[in-house]
CSV table of C-alpha atoms in Angstrom, one decimal:
chain,number,residue,atom,x,y,z
A,1,UNK,CA,-0.5,0.1,0.0
A,2,UNK,CA,1.3,3.3,-0.8
A,3,UNK,CA,-0.2,6.3,1.5
A,4,UNK,CA,0.0,9.8,-0.9
A,5,UNK,CA,0.5,13.5,0.2
A,6,UNK,CA,-1.7,15.9,-2.3
A,7,UNK,CA,-1.6,14.6,-6.0
A,8,UNK,CA,0.8,16.3,-8.5
A,9,UNK,CA,1.7,15.1,-12.1
A,10,UNK,CA,5.6,14.8,-11.4
A,11,UNK,CA,7.8,12.3,-10.2
A,12,UNK,CA,7.0,12.1,-6.2
A,13,UNK,CA,9.7,11.4,-3.8
A,14,UNK,CA,8.4,8.5,-1.6
A,15,UNK,CA,9.9,6.7,1.4
A,16,UNK,CA,9.1,2.7,3.1
A,17,UNK,CA,7.8,3.5,6.2
A,18,UNK,CA,7.6,-0.5,7.6
A,19,UNK,CA,6.0,-2.7,4.8
A,20,UNK,CA,4.5,0.4,3.1
A,21,UNK,CA,5.2,3.5,1.0
A,22,UNK,CA,4.4,6.7,1.8
A,23,UNK,CA,4.4,9.7,-0.7
A,24,UNK,CA,6.4,12.9,0.8
A,25,UNK,CA,6.8,15.5,-1.9
A,26,UNK,CA,7.4,15.9,-5.3
A,27,UNK,CA,11.0,15.4,-6.8
A,28,UNK,CA,10.9,19.4,-7.9
A,29,UNK,CA,10.9,20.3,-4.1
A,30,UNK,CA,14.3,18.6,-3.3
A,31,UNK,CA,17.2,20.8,-4.5
A,32,UNK,CA,20.8,19.7,-4.7
A,33,UNK,CA,22.8,20.6,-1.6
A,34,UNK,CA,19.4,21.7,0.7
A,35,UNK,CA,17.4,19.7,2.6
A,36,UNK,CA,13.2,19.0,3.3
A,37,UNK,CA,11.6,18.3,6.6
A,38,UNK,CA,8.9,16.0,6.7
A,39,UNK,CA,6.1,15.1,8.2
A,40,UNK,CA,6.2,11.4,8.6
A,41,UNK,CA,1.9,9.8,9.7
A,42,UNK,CA,3.7,8.4,13.2
A,43,UNK,CA,4.0,12.5,13.6
A,44,UNK,CA,8.0,12.0,13.2
A,45,UNK,CA,10.1,14.2,10.8
A,46,UNK,CA,12.4,13.3,8.1
A,47,UNK,CA,15.1,14.8,7.3
A,48,UNK,CA,15.0,14.4,2.3
A,49,UNK,CA,18.1,15.4,0.8
A,50,UNK,CA,19.2,15.5,-2.8
A,51,UNK,CA,22.5,15.5,-3.4
A,52,UNK,CA,24.3,17.2,-6.2
A,53,UNK,CA,24.5,14.0,-8.1
A,54,UNK,CA,21.0,13.5,-8.0
A,55,UNK,CA,20.9,10.7,-5.0
A,56,UNK,CA,18.7,11.1,-2.7
A,57,UNK,CA,18.9,10.3,1.5
A,58,UNK,CA,16.4,10.8,4.3
A,59,UNK,CA,17.2,9.9,7.8
A,60,UNK,CA,15.3,10.8,11.2
A,61,UNK,CA,15.3,14.8,11.2
A,62,UNK,CA,15.9,14.9,15.4
A,63,UNK,CA,19.6,15.9,16.4
A,64,UNK,CA,20.4,13.3,19.0
A,65,UNK,CA,22.7,15.7,21.1
A,66,UNK,CA,20.4,18.5,20.8
A,67,UNK,CA,16.8,17.0,20.6
A,68,UNK,CA,15.7,19.3,18.1
A,69,UNK,CA,14.3,18.7,14.7
A,70,UNK,CA,16.6,20.3,13.0
A,71,UNK,CA,19.0,18.4,10.5
A,72,UNK,CA,17.1,19.6,6.8
A,73,UNK,CA,18.7,22.7,7.8
A,74,UNK,CA,21.8,21.1,8.0
A,75,UNK,CA,25.2,22.1,6.2
A,76,UNK,CA,25.6,18.9,3.2
A,77,UNK,CA,29.2,17.7,2.7
A,78,UNK,CA,31.3,14.0,2.0
A,79,UNK,CA,34.1,12.8,4.5
A,80,UNK,CA,36.3,10.2,3.0
A,81,UNK,CA,33.8,9.2,0.2
A,82,UNK,CA,30.7,9.3,2.7
A,83,UNK,CA,27.8,12.2,2.4
A,84,UNK,CA,27.1,13.7,4.9
A,85,UNK,CA,24.8,16.7,6.9
A,86,UNK,CA,26.1,18.6,9.3
A,87,UNK,CA,24.2,19.4,12.9
A,88,UNK,CA,23.3,23.6,12.3
A,89,UNK,CA,23.5,23.5,16.5
A,90,UNK,CA,26.6,21.2,17.5
A,91,UNK,CA,28.1,20.6,13.8
A,92,UNK,CA,28.2,16.9,14.3
A,93,UNK,CA,28.4,15.1,11.1
A,94,UNK,CA,26.2,12.4,10.4
A,95,UNK,CA,26.7,9.6,7.5
A,96,UNK,CA,23.6,10.5,5.3
A,97,UNK,CA,23.4,6.3,4.4
A,98,UNK,CA,24.3,4.4,7.5
A,99,UNK,CA,23.1,7.2,10.0
A,100,UNK,CA,25.6,7.1,12.2
A,101,UNK,CA,28.0,10.2,13.2
A,102,UNK,CA,31.6,10.9,12.1
A,103,UNK,CA,32.2,12.8,14.9
A,104,UNK,CA,30.9,10.3,17.7
A,105,UNK,CA,30.4,6.8,17.5
A,106,UNK,CA,28.0,6.6,20.1
A,107,UNK,CA,25.7,8.0,18.3
A,108,UNK,CA,23.3,7.9,14.9
A,109,UNK,CA,20.0,8.5,13.1
A,110,UNK,CA,17.8,6.3,11.9
A,111,UNK,CA,17.5,6.2,7.8
A,112,UNK,CA,14.9,5.6,5.5
A,113,UNK,CA,14.9,4.5,1.6
A,114,UNK,CA,14.2,6.6,-0.3
A,115,UNK,CA,12.5,5.8,-3.8
A,116,UNK,CA,11.2,8.3,-7.1
A,117,UNK,CA,7.6,7.3,-8.4
A,118,UNK,CA,6.1,9.0,-11.6
A,119,UNK,CA,2.5,9.0,-12.1
A,120,UNK,CA,3.4,6.3,-15.2
A,121,UNK,CA,5.0,4.2,-13.0
A,122,UNK,CA,4.5,4.1,-9.3
A,123,UNK,CA,6.9,1.7,-8.4
A,124,UNK,CA,10.3,3.2,-10.6
A,125,UNK,CA,13.2,3.6,-8.4
A,126,UNK,CA,15.9,6.0,-8.2
A,127,UNK,CA,18.1,7.3,-4.7
A,128,UNK,CA,19.4,5.6,-2.0
A,129,UNK,CA,18.2,5.2,1.9
């Protein structure tokens, strides 16, 4: 089953939540290098990112150190080939593929599987998560 946000005609970004896919936003809403926060059906927030190569990532939006939902406002970067988001609060860096903190091995954020679905082909995938 796929749960949907408001209907549009362009490609849609979806997150896997358990056995289902949840439509978050249109792909055109994700600008390379910028984050977007999305409210999930259970009340949590996800931070979605599109890197300059077009790859998609999604992690929990809550910063484990500060407790605020701010990771979507963090800066994207790379370190030793790993794409990360740096928290705007205390600047800890989180690997967008694994969710592990690059600065404190005891900390991590949840990650989500991401795909792009088009209206003509709802199961098409593009991205990582």
